[in-house]
Amino acid sequence: MSLDLPYLTLLVDIIDAGNLSQAARKLKMTRANVSYHLSQLEKSVGVQLVRRTTRRVEPTEVGWRLYEHGRSIRNEIVAAQETISNLGQGLQGRVGLSVPSGYGQMVMSDWLVEFKRLYPGIVLDVVFENRIDNLRDEVDIAIRILPEPPPQMVAREFGTVRYLACASQAYVAAHGLPTELAQLRTQPLITANVVGRHLSLRGYRQGEREEIMLAPTLISDHYPFLRQGILAGLGIGLVPDYVVEDVIANGEVLTALNDYRLSIFGTNMYLLYLPNRHQTRAVRTCIDFLMDKARAVEN
């Protein structure tokens, strides 16, 4: 049996990608070329390594074991390269970070600026988004607000999100505030949205659970804009507390439905990363830094 390292790492790329087409795009090869090299690898080891369907490839038992060895070897090579490149230098590398648009803009931005000041040699590539899909190749760390973390990822508890129903004093003077969750169906609502998900609001009160579908009149994933709409009296905001806590404190904005615990996208935040992807020192340092910040907020 002959097993060359380039073929082994190709197997890792194919299984990580999930199908031959995705692997071909990542490797900048044709799909036919990827398929040919996979066939050559299977021929050299004498067993089938993946089961091909029109949409996915699934590793066989032998394929999975070879994948794990290949992943470990690749991680060791990356770690060795990192050690060589960092000799005699400060902490360097790249960290791809995906953060929720609201929490990222209004809470985490200051943290990330501080991180860059501490580690100027690290390239910090930050995406503000509310995606709910898996981590992509360019993302090392993702912060997500979810009811439950994805089972295929390492998830560390990052904090809780408290949603508020709130409105400006001018809106309240003209329209009053709702006292029941169902009354929101007839109110102009201001909130964020997530592509690919129906927008609903869940309310928990005295052991009872209610849920209503939302039809907002002002929708954006740019939370400073949502805040501006609330202050302008355009409707009732359904937003996390950090968006409006200062204007609630000074009386510009009033809250409603305070006897409910509200949730739109879930109330738990998680820091997520893939278990089988090598973490550079830069990525590990960023994870530790962000976890320390999150603990300080919770405490």
PDB file of C-alpha atoms in Angstrom:
ATOM      1  CA  MET A   1       0.000   0.000   0.000  1.00  0.00           C
ATOM      2  CA  SER A   2       1.282   3.462  -0.917  1.00  0.00           C
ATOM      3  CA  LEU A   3      -0.045   6.569   0.845  1.00  0.00           C
ATOM      4  CA  ASP A   4       1.332   9.960  -0.175  1.00  0.00           C
ATOM      5  CA  LEU A   5       0.817  13.001   2.066  1.00  0.00           C
ATOM      6  CA  PRO A   6      -0.679  15.197  -0.727  1.00  0.00           C
ATOM      7  CA  TYR A   7      -3.346  12.542  -1.349  1.00  0.00           C
ATOM      8  CA  LEU A   8      -4.062  12.298   2.379  1.00  0.00           C
ATOM      9  CA  THR A   9      -4.531  16.047   2.718  1.00  0.00           C
ATOM     10  CA  LEU A  10      -6.756  15.970  -0.375  1.00  0.00           C
ATOM     11  CA  LEU A  11      -8.992  13.487   1.447  1.00  0.00           C
ATOM     12  CA  VAL A  12      -9.165  15.901   4.399  1.00  0.00           C
ATOM     13  CA  ASP A  13     -10.188  18.742   2.089  1.00  0.00           C
ATOM     14  CA  ILE A  14     -12.894  16.647   0.434  1.00  0.00           C
ATOM     15  CA  ILE A  15     -14.456  15.466   3.688  1.00  0.00           C
ATOM     16  CA  ASP A  16     -14.242  18.950   5.245  1.00  0.00           C
ATOM     17  CA  ALA A  17     -15.935  20.465   2.186  1.00  0.00           C
ATOM     18  CA  GLY A  18     -18.706  17.866   2.154  1.00  0.00           C
ATOM     19  CA  ASN A  19     -18.750  17.346  -1.604  1.00  0.00           C
ATOM     20  CA  LEU A  20     -16.379  17.253  -4.566  1.00  0.00           C
ATOM     21  CA  SER A  21     -17.546  20.545  -6.082  1.00  0.00           C
ATOM     22  CA  GLN A  22     -16.898  22.522  -2.883  1.00  0.00           C
ATOM     23  CA  ALA A  23     -13.511  20.874  -2.482  1.00  0.00           C
ATOM     24  CA  ALA A  24     -12.635  21.725  -6.087  1.00  0.00           C
ATOM     25  CA  ARG A  25     -13.509  25.404  -5.530  1.00  0.00           C
ATOM     26  CA  LYS A  26     -11.400  25.567  -2.383  1.00  0.00           C
ATOM     27  CA  LEU A  27      -8.428  23.862  -4.034  1.00  0.00           C
ATOM     28  CA  LYS A  28      -8.838  25.790  -7.306  1.00  0.00           C
ATOM     29  CA  MET A  29      -9.052  22.521  -9.246  1.00  0.00           C
ATOM     30  CA  THR A  30     -11.676  21.062 -11.535  1.00  0.00           C
ATOM     31  CA  ARG A  31     -14.188  18.666 -10.040  1.00  0.00           C
ATOM     32  CA  ALA A  32     -13.005  15.973 -12.455  1.00  0.00           C
ATOM     33  CA  ASN A  33      -9.424  16.420 -11.261  1.00  0.00           C
ATOM     34  CA  VAL A  34     -10.436  16.092  -7.602  1.00  0.00           C
ATOM     35  CA  SER A  35     -12.471  12.981  -8.420  1.00  0.00           C
ATOM     36  CA  TYR A  36      -9.526  11.470 -10.315  1.00  0.00           C
ATOM     37  CA  HIS A  37      -7.070  12.016  -7.434  1.00  0.00           C
ATOM     38  CA  LEU A  38      -9.591  10.573  -4.962  1.00  0.00           C
ATOM     39  CA  SER A  39      -9.968   7.488  -7.147  1.00  0.00           C
ATOM     40  CA  GLN A  40      -6.191   7.143  -7.334  1.00  0.00           C
ATOM     41  CA  LEU A  41      -5.962   7.329  -3.536  1.00  0.00           C
ATOM     42  CA  GLU A  42      -8.637   4.658  -3.123  1.00  0.00           C
ATOM     43  CA  LYS A  43      -6.871   2.496  -5.702  1.00  0.00           C
ATOM     44  CA  SER A  44      -3.546   2.841  -3.881  1.00  0.00           C
ATOM     45  CA  VAL A  45      -4.991   1.805  -0.483  1.00  0.00           C
ATOM     46  CA  GLY A  46      -7.273  -0.833  -1.979  1.00  0.00           C
ATOM     47  CA  VAL A  47     -10.511   0.196  -0.222  1.00  0.00           C
ATOM     48  CA  GLN A  48     -13.336   2.686  -0.706  1.00  0.00           C
ATOM     49  CA  LEU A  49     -12.762   5.799   1.388  1.00  0.00           C
ATOM     50  CA  VAL A  50     -15.908   7.817   0.697  1.00  0.00           C
ATOM     51  CA  ARG A  51     -19.431   7.092  -0.504  1.00  0.00           C
ATOM     52  CA  ARG A  52     -20.402   9.519  -3.245  1.00  0.00           C
ATOM     53  CA  THR A  53     -23.916  10.851  -3.772  1.00  0.00           C
ATOM     54  CA  THR A  54     -25.047  13.652  -6.074  1.00  0.00           C
ATOM     55  CA  ARG A  55     -24.815  16.175  -3.248  1.00  0.00           C
ATOM     56  CA  ARG A  56     -22.457  14.842  -0.582  1.00  0.00           C
ATOM     57  CA  VAL A  57     -19.570  12.552   0.173  1.00  0.00           C
ATOM     58  CA  GLU A  58     -19.679  10.480   3.341  1.00  0.00           C
ATOM     59  CA  PRO A  59     -16.512   8.817   4.672  1.00  0.00           C
ATOM     60  CA  THR A  60     -16.432   5.062   5.153  1.00  0.00           C
ATOM     61  CA  GLU A  61     -15.016   3.746   8.427  1.00  0.00           C
ATOM     62  CA  VAL A  62     -11.545   3.457   6.884  1.00  0.00           C
ATOM     63  CA  GLY A  63     -11.968   6.854   5.222  1.00  0.00           C
ATOM     64  CA  TRP A  64     -12.867   8.444   8.546  1.00  0.00           C
ATOM     65  CA  ARG A  65      -9.820   6.963  10.269  1.00  0.00           C
ATOM     66  CA  LEU A  66      -7.527   8.182   7.495  1.00  0.00           C
ATOM     67  CA  TYR A  67      -9.234  11.592   7.666  1.00  0.00           C
ATOM     68  CA  GLU A  68      -8.456  11.866  11.384  1.00  0.00           C
ATOM     69  CA  HIS A  69      -4.794  10.966  10.789  1.00  0.00           C
ATOM     70  CA  GLY A  70      -4.616  13.428   7.887  1.00  0.00           C
ATOM     71  CA  ARG A  71      -6.186  16.187   9.949  1.00  0.00           C
ATOM     72  CA  SER A  72      -3.717  15.613  12.792  1.00  0.00           C
ATOM     73  CA  ILE A  73      -0.752  15.641  10.404  1.00  0.00           C
ATOM     74  CA  ARG A  74      -1.969  18.848   8.734  1.00  0.00           C
ATOM     75  CA  ASN A  75      -2.477  20.541  12.109  1.00  0.00           C
ATOM     76  CA  GLU A  76       1.049  19.594  13.177  1.00  0.00           C
ATOM     77  CA  ILE A  77       2.486  20.985   9.925  1.00  0.00           C
ATOM     78  CA  VAL A  78       0.582  24.258  10.385  1.00  0.00           C
ATOM     79  CA  ALA A  79       1.796  24.479  14.003  1.00  0.00           C
ATOM     80  CA  ALA A  80       5.400  23.889  12.900  1.00  0.00           C
ATOM     81  CA  GLN A  81       5.118  26.558  10.192  1.00  0.00           C
ATOM     82  CA  GLU A  82       3.697  28.980  12.750  1.00  0.00           C
ATOM     83  CA  THR A  83       6.569  28.307  15.146  1.00  0.00           C
ATOM     84  CA  ILE A  84       9.143  29.001  12.434  1.00  0.00           C
ATOM     85  CA  SER A  85       7.434  32.180  11.184  1.00  0.00           C
ATOM     86  CA  ASN A  86       7.075  33.599  14.719  1.00  0.00           C
ATOM     87  CA  LEU A  87      10.664  33.012  15.840  1.00  0.00           C
ATOM     88  CA  GLY A  88      11.979  36.196  17.397  1.00  0.00           C
ATOM     89  CA  GLN A  89       8.788  38.107  16.639  1.00  0.00           C
ATOM     90  CA  GLY A  90       5.705  39.170  18.566  1.00  0.00           C
ATOM     91  CA  LEU A  91       2.447  37.293  18.284  1.00  0.00           C
ATOM     92  CA  GLN A  92       1.388  37.197  14.637  1.00  0.00           C
ATOM     93  CA  GLY A  93      -1.168  35.482  12.441  1.00  0.00           C
ATOM     94  CA  ARG A  94      -4.714  35.956  11.228  1.00  0.00           C
ATOM     95  CA  VAL A  95      -7.983  35.587  13.126  1.00  0.00           C
ATOM     96  CA  GLY A  96     -11.244  35.372  11.196  1.00  0.00           C
ATOM     97  CA  LEU A  97     -14.064  36.442  13.478  1.00  0.00           C
ATOM     98  CA  SER A  98     -17.813  36.475  12.802  1.00  0.00           C
ATOM     99  CA  VAL A  99     -19.933  38.428  15.296  1.00  0.00           C
ATOM    100  CA  PRO A 100     -23.650  39.279  15.525  1.00  0.00           C
ATOM    101  CA  SER A 101     -24.355  42.606  13.877  1.00  0.00           C
ATOM    102  CA  GLY A 102     -25.951  44.202  16.935  1.00  0.00           C
ATOM    103  CA  TYR A 103     -23.807  42.869  19.764  1.00  0.00           C
ATOM    104  CA  GLY A 104     -20.735  43.205  17.568  1.00  0.00           C
ATOM    105  CA  GLN A 105     -21.417  46.835  16.716  1.00  0.00           C
ATOM    106  CA  MET A 106     -22.555  48.048  20.113  1.00  0.00           C
ATOM    107  CA  VAL A 107     -20.594  45.945  22.602  1.00  0.00           C
ATOM    108  CA  MET A 108     -17.741  44.018  21.005  1.00  0.00           C
ATOM    109  CA  SER A 109     -16.265  46.791  18.825  1.00  0.00           C
ATOM    110  CA  ASP A 110     -14.465  48.354  21.796  1.00  0.00           C
ATOM    111  CA  TRP A 111     -13.140  44.935  22.817  1.00  0.00           C
ATOM    112  CA  LEU A 112     -11.748  44.276  19.361  1.00  0.00           C
ATOM    113  CA  VAL A 113     -10.049  47.669  19.189  1.00  0.00           C
ATOM    114  CA  GLU A 114      -8.427  46.889  22.545  1.00  0.00           C
ATOM    115  CA  PHE A 115      -7.335  43.466  21.258  1.00  0.00           C
ATOM    116  CA  LYS A 116      -5.666  45.066  18.216  1.00  0.00           C
ATOM    117  CA  ARG A 117      -3.804  47.521  20.438  1.00  0.00           C
ATOM    118  CA  LEU A 118      -2.525  44.631  22.559  1.00  0.00           C
ATOM    119  CA  TYR A 119      -1.560  42.487  19.549  1.00  0.00           C
ATOM    120  CA  PRO A 120      -0.714  44.761  16.609  1.00  0.00           C
ATOM    121  CA  GLY A 121       0.912  41.883  14.692  1.00  0.00           C
ATOM    122  CA  ILE A 122      -2.353  39.928  14.451  1.00  0.00           C
ATOM    123  CA  VAL A 123      -4.520  40.487  11.388  1.00  0.00           C
ATOM    124  CA  LEU A 124      -8.095  40.703  12.669  1.00  0.00           C
ATOM    125  CA  ASP A 125     -10.672  39.985   9.938  1.00  0.00           C
ATOM    126  CA  VAL A 126     -14.111  40.770  11.394  1.00  0.00           C
ATOM    127  CA  VAL A 127     -17.472  40.144   9.749  1.00  0.00           C
ATOM    128  CA  PHE A 128     -20.639  41.582  11.284  1.00  0.00           C
ATOM    129  CA  GLU A 129     -23.461  39.232  10.330  1.00  0.00           C
ATOM    130  CA  ASN A 130     -26.385  37.193  11.598  1.00  0.00           C
ATOM    131  CA  ARG A 131     -25.795  34.013   9.631  1.00  0.00           C
ATOM    132  CA  ILE A 132     -26.996  30.775  11.181  1.00  0.00           C
ATOM    133  CA  ASP A 133     -25.044  28.365   8.982  1.00  0.00           C
ATOM    134  CA  ASN A 134     -21.822  26.535   9.732  1.00  0.00           C
ATOM    135  CA  LEU A 135     -18.433  28.182  10.033  1.00  0.00           C
ATOM    136  CA  ARG A 136     -16.802  28.913   6.705  1.00  0.00           C
ATOM    137  CA  ASP A 137     -13.119  28.427   5.915  1.00  0.00           C
ATOM    138  CA  GLU A 138     -12.214  32.052   6.554  1.00  0.00           C
ATOM    139  CA  VAL A 139     -13.961  32.134   9.967  1.00  0.00           C
ATOM    140  CA  ASP A 140     -12.019  30.774  12.947  1.00  0.00           C
ATOM    141  CA  ILE A 141     -14.358  31.996  15.697  1.00  0.00           C
ATOM    142  CA  ALA A 142     -18.063  32.829  15.590  1.00  0.00           C
ATOM    143  CA  ILE A 143     -20.259  34.446  18.212  1.00  0.00           C
ATOM    144  CA  ARG A 144     -23.881  33.372  17.784  1.00  0.00           C
ATOM    145  CA  ILE A 145     -27.187  33.925  19.564  1.00  0.00           C
ATOM    146  CA  LEU A 146     -28.944  30.553  19.450  1.00  0.00           C
ATOM    147  CA  PRO A 147     -31.452  28.486  21.425  1.00  0.00           C
ATOM    148  CA  GLU A 148     -28.977  25.572  21.337  1.00  0.00           C
ATOM    149  CA  PRO A 149     -25.409  25.349  20.009  1.00  0.00           C
ATOM    150  CA  PRO A 150     -24.753  23.231  16.892  1.00  0.00           C
ATOM    151  CA  PRO A 151     -23.688  19.703  17.932  1.00  0.00           C
ATOM    152  CA  GLN A 152     -20.800  19.549  15.439  1.00  0.00           C
ATOM    153  CA  MET A 153     -19.039  22.569  16.959  1.00  0.00           C
ATOM    154  CA  VAL A 154     -17.256  23.346  20.199  1.00  0.00           C
ATOM    155  CA  ALA A 155     -19.522  25.796  22.018  1.00  0.00           C
ATOM    156  CA  ARG A 156     -18.546  27.919  25.002  1.00  0.00           C
ATOM    157  CA  GLU A 157     -21.158  29.930  26.850  1.00  0.00           C
ATOM    158  CA  PHE A 158     -20.604  33.582  26.048  1.00  0.00           C
ATOM    159  CA  GLY A 159     -23.450  35.290  27.895  1.00  0.00           C
ATOM    160  CA  THR A 160     -27.179  35.872  27.807  1.00  0.00           C
ATOM    161  CA  VAL A 161     -29.286  38.284  25.782  1.00  0.00           C
ATOM    162  CA  ARG A 162     -32.259  40.062  27.351  1.00  0.00           C
ATOM    163  CA  TYR A 163     -34.842  41.327  24.868  1.00  0.00           C
ATOM    164  CA  LEU A 164     -37.000  44.352  25.612  1.00  0.00           C
ATOM    165  CA  ALA A 165     -40.200  45.778  24.211  1.00  0.00           C
ATOM    166  CA  CYS A 166     -39.710  49.547  24.331  1.00  0.00           C
ATOM    167  CA  ALA A 167     -40.861  52.847  22.838  1.00  0.00           C
ATOM    168  CA  SER A 168     -40.084  56.540  23.017  1.00  0.00           C
ATOM    169  CA  GLN A 169     -41.966  58.848  25.350  1.00  0.00           C
ATOM    170  CA  ALA A 170     -43.599  60.527  22.320  1.00  0.00           C
ATOM    171  CA  TYR A 171     -44.886  57.187  20.987  1.00  0.00           C
ATOM    172  CA  VAL A 172     -46.198  56.182  24.402  1.00  0.00           C
ATOM    173  CA  ALA A 173     -48.004  59.519  24.816  1.00  0.00           C
ATOM    174  CA  ALA A 174     -49.765  59.041  21.476  1.00  0.00           C
ATOM    175  CA  HIS A 175     -50.430  55.275  21.512  1.00  0.00           C
ATOM    176  CA  GLY A 176     -49.805  53.868  24.980  1.00  0.00           C
ATOM    177  CA  LEU A 177     -47.927  50.670  25.697  1.00  0.00           C
ATOM    178  CA  PRO A 178     -49.121  47.086  25.241  1.00  0.00           C
ATOM    179  CA  THR A 179     -49.765  44.989  28.340  1.00  0.00           C
ATOM    180  CA  GLU A 180     -50.265  41.640  26.578  1.00  0.00           C
ATOM    181  CA  LEU A 181     -48.017  39.950  24.026  1.00  0.00           C
ATOM    182  CA  ALA A 182     -50.865  39.540  21.522  1.00  0.00           C
ATOM    183  CA  GLN A 183     -51.321  43.327  21.328  1.00  0.00           C
ATOM    184  CA  LEU A 184     -48.047  43.583  19.407  1.00  0.00           C
ATOM    185  CA  ARG A 185     -49.819  42.149  16.348  1.00  0.00           C
ATOM    186  CA  THR A 186     -51.493  45.526  15.779  1.00  0.00           C
ATOM    187  CA  GLN A 187     -48.515  47.758  16.642  1.00  0.00           C
ATOM    188  CA  PRO A 188     -45.789  49.063  14.304  1.00  0.00           C
ATOM    189  CA  LEU A 189     -42.722  47.048  15.271  1.00  0.00           C
ATOM    190  CA  ILE A 190     -39.006  47.803  14.960  1.00  0.00           C
ATOM    191  CA  THR A 191     -36.617  44.858  15.065  1.00  0.00           C
ATOM    192  CA  ALA A 192     -33.926  42.855  13.299  1.00  0.00           C
ATOM    193  CA  ASN A 193     -34.364  39.899  10.994  1.00  0.00           C
ATOM    194  CA  VAL A 194     -32.424  36.775  10.051  1.00  0.00           C
ATOM    195  CA  VAL A 195     -32.430  35.477   6.485  1.00  0.00           C
ATOM    196  CA  GLY A 196     -33.985  32.039   6.226  1.00  0.00           C
ATOM    197  CA  ARG A 197     -35.918  32.173   9.466  1.00  0.00           C
ATOM    198  CA  HIS A 198     -39.537  33.121  10.211  1.00  0.00           C
ATOM    199  CA  LEU A 199     -39.616  35.946  12.709  1.00  0.00           C
ATOM    200  CA  SER A 200     -41.525  35.120  15.865  1.00  0.00           C
ATOM    201  CA  LEU A 201     -41.534  36.423  19.410  1.00  0.00           C
ATOM    202  CA  ARG A 202     -41.803  34.111  22.376  1.00  0.00           C
ATOM    203  CA  GLY A 203     -42.908  35.373  25.768  1.00  0.00           C
ATOM    204  CA  TYR A 204     -42.685  33.470  29.059  1.00  0.00           C
ATOM    205  CA  ARG A 205     -44.803  34.597  32.014  1.00  0.00           C
ATOM    206  CA  GLN A 206     -45.734  32.753  35.197  1.00  0.00           C
ATOM    207  CA  GLY A 207     -44.829  29.407  33.705  1.00  0.00           C
ATOM    208  CA  GLU A 208     -46.857  30.007  30.537  1.00  0.00           C
ATOM    209  CA  ARG A 209     -45.391  30.281  27.045  1.00  0.00           C
ATOM    210  CA  GLU A 210     -46.874  32.436  24.268  1.00  0.00           C
ATOM    211  CA  GLU A 211     -45.640  32.895  20.721  1.00  0.00           C
ATOM    212  CA  ILE A 212     -46.704  35.336  18.023  1.00  0.00           C
ATOM    213  CA  MET A 213     -45.493  35.833  14.469  1.00  0.00           C
ATOM    214  CA  LEU A 214     -44.021  39.267  13.822  1.00  0.00           C
ATOM    215  CA  ALA A 215     -44.564  41.565  10.847  1.00  0.00           C
ATOM    216  CA  PRO A 216     -42.252  44.543  11.578  1.00  0.00           C
ATOM    217  CA  THR A 217     -42.595  47.844   9.755  1.00  0.00           C
ATOM    218  CA  LEU A 218     -38.931  48.769  10.255  1.00  0.00           C
ATOM    219  CA  ILE A 219     -36.366  45.977   9.815  1.00  0.00           C
ATOM    220  CA  SER A 220     -32.579  46.172   9.806  1.00  0.00           C
ATOM    221  CA  ASP A 221     -29.565  44.291  11.065  1.00  0.00           C
ATOM    222  CA  HIS A 222     -27.924  47.668  11.771  1.00  0.00           C
ATOM    223  CA  TYR A 223     -28.842  48.184  15.408  1.00  0.00           C
ATOM    224  CA  PRO A 224     -27.871  51.865  15.686  1.00  0.00           C
ATOM    225  CA  PHE A 225     -30.490  52.484  12.957  1.00  0.00           C
ATOM    226  CA  LEU A 226     -33.111  50.505  14.902  1.00  0.00           C
ATOM    227  CA  ARG A 227     -32.273  52.587  17.970  1.00  0.00           C
ATOM    228  CA  GLN A 228     -32.725  55.761  15.926  1.00  0.00           C
ATOM    229  CA  GLY A 229     -36.151  54.567  14.761  1.00  0.00           C
ATOM    230  CA  ILE A 230     -37.225  53.831  18.330  1.00  0.00           C
ATOM    231  CA  LEU A 231     -36.100  57.276  19.511  1.00  0.00           C
ATOM    232  CA  ALA A 232     -37.946  58.871  16.578  1.00  0.00           C
ATOM    233  CA  GLY A 233     -41.218  57.346  17.795  1.00  0.00           C
ATOM    234  CA  LEU A 234     -41.739  55.120  14.749  1.00  0.00           C
ATOM    235  CA  GLY A 235     -43.028  52.180  16.757  1.00  0.00           C
ATOM    236  CA  ILE A 236     -42.292  49.654  19.449  1.00  0.00           C
ATOM    237  CA  GLY A 237     -38.768  48.288  19.440  1.00  0.00           C
ATOM    238  CA  LEU A 238     -38.053  44.617  20.095  1.00  0.00           C
ATOM    239  CA  VAL A 239     -34.319  44.739  20.721  1.00  0.00           C
ATOM    240  CA  PRO A 240     -31.674  43.501  23.176  1.00  0.00           C
ATOM    241  CA  ASP A 241     -31.228  45.654  26.258  1.00  0.00           C
ATOM    242  CA  TYR A 242     -27.732  46.861  25.284  1.00  0.00           C
ATOM    243  CA  VAL A 243     -29.237  48.760  22.313  1.00  0.00           C
ATOM    244  CA  VAL A 244     -31.253  51.142  24.499  1.00  0.00           C
ATOM    245  CA  GLU A 245     -30.079  50.792  28.102  1.00  0.00           C
ATOM    246  CA  ASP A 246     -28.708  54.353  28.301  1.00  0.00           C
ATOM    247  CA  VAL A 247     -31.884  56.007  26.960  1.00  0.00           C
ATOM    248  CA  ILE A 248     -34.006  53.867  29.271  1.00  0.00           C
ATOM    249  CA  ALA A 249     -31.865  55.048  32.185  1.00  0.00           C
ATOM    250  CA  ASN A 250     -32.426  58.735  31.304  1.00  0.00           C
ATOM    251  CA  GLY A 251     -36.158  58.279  30.646  1.00  0.00           C
ATOM    252  CA  GLU A 252     -36.196  58.898  26.877  1.00  0.00           C
ATOM    253  CA  VAL A 253     -37.425  55.366  26.234  1.00  0.00           C
ATOM    254  CA  LEU A 254     -39.963  53.375  28.259  1.00  0.00           C
ATOM    255  CA  THR A 255     -40.289  49.602  28.460  1.00  0.00           C
ATOM    256  CA  ALA A 256     -43.390  47.412  28.150  1.00  0.00           C
ATOM    257  CA  LEU A 257     -44.283  43.793  28.878  1.00  0.00           C
ATOM    258  CA  ASN A 258     -41.836  43.792  31.774  1.00  0.00           C
ATOM    259  CA  ASP A 259     -43.543  40.786  33.367  1.00  0.00           C
ATOM    260  CA  TYR A 260     -42.582  38.682  30.320  1.00  0.00           C
ATOM    261  CA  ARG A 261     -39.244  37.106  29.489  1.00  0.00           C
ATOM    262  CA  LEU A 262     -38.944  37.775  25.754  1.00  0.00           C
ATOM    263  CA  SER A 263     -36.969  35.909  23.117  1.00  0.00           C
ATOM    264  CA  ILE A 264     -36.692  36.231  19.327  1.00  0.00           C
ATOM    265  CA  PHE A 265     -33.488  34.464  18.285  1.00  0.00           C
ATOM    266  CA  GLY A 266     -32.821  32.751  21.610  1.00  0.00           C
ATOM    267  CA  THR A 267     -31.358  34.195  24.777  1.00  0.00           C
ATOM    268  CA  ASN A 268     -28.014  32.387  24.882  1.00  0.00           C
ATOM    269  CA  MET A 269     -24.803  33.513  23.220  1.00  0.00           C
ATOM    270  CA  TYR A 270     -22.090  31.029  22.338  1.00  0.00           C
ATOM    271  CA  LEU A 271     -18.514  31.289  21.140  1.00  0.00           C
ATOM    272  CA  LEU A 272     -18.145  28.607  18.473  1.00  0.00           C
ATOM    273  CA  TYR A 273     -15.256  26.959  16.688  1.00  0.00           C
ATOM    274  CA  LEU A 274     -14.669  23.716  14.840  1.00  0.00           C
ATOM    275  CA  PRO A 275     -13.142  20.902  16.924  1.00  0.00           C
ATOM    276  CA  ASN A 276     -10.884  19.518  14.180  1.00  0.00           C
ATOM    277  CA  ARG A 277      -9.411  22.744  12.847  1.00  0.00           C
ATOM    278  CA  HIS A 278      -5.937  23.721  14.040  1.00  0.00           C
ATOM    279  CA  GLN A 279      -5.957  26.785  16.264  1.00  0.00           C
ATOM    280  CA  THR A 280      -2.979  29.069  15.908  1.00  0.00           C
ATOM    281  CA  ARG A 281      -1.618  30.954  18.905  1.00  0.00           C
ATOM    282  CA  ALA A 282      -3.343  34.051  17.528  1.00  0.00           C
ATOM    283  CA  VAL A 283      -6.736  32.301  17.466  1.00  0.00           C
ATOM    284  CA  ARG A 284      -6.261  30.803  20.949  1.00  0.00           C
ATOM    285  CA  THR A 285      -5.222  34.201  22.312  1.00  0.00           C
ATOM    286  CA  CYS A 286      -8.307  35.831  20.772  1.00  0.00           C
ATOM    287  CA  ILE A 287     -10.615  33.175  22.246  1.00  0.00           C
ATOM    288  CA  ASP A 288      -9.154  33.661  25.732  1.00  0.00           C
ATOM    289  CA  PHE A 289      -9.392  37.449  25.411  1.00  0.00           C
ATOM    290  CA  LEU A 290     -13.047  37.372  24.311  1.00  0.00           C
ATOM    291  CA  MET A 291     -14.046  34.860  26.989  1.00  0.00           C
ATOM    292  CA  ASP A 292     -12.499  37.105  29.672  1.00  0.00           C
ATOM    293  CA  LYS A 293     -14.478  40.076  28.338  1.00  0.00           C
ATOM    294  CA  ALA A 294     -17.716  38.085  28.259  1.00  0.00           C
ATOM    295  CA  ARG A 295     -17.243  36.872  31.850  1.00  0.00           C
ATOM    296  CA  ALA A 296     -16.637  40.444  33.007  1.00  0.00           C
ATOM    297  CA  VAL A 297     -19.956  41.544  31.422  1.00  0.00           C
ATOM    298  CA  GLU A 298     -21.891  38.686  33.063  1.00  0.00           C
ATOM    299  CA  ASN A 299     -20.375  39.389  36.458  1.00  0.00           C
TER     300      ASN A 299
END
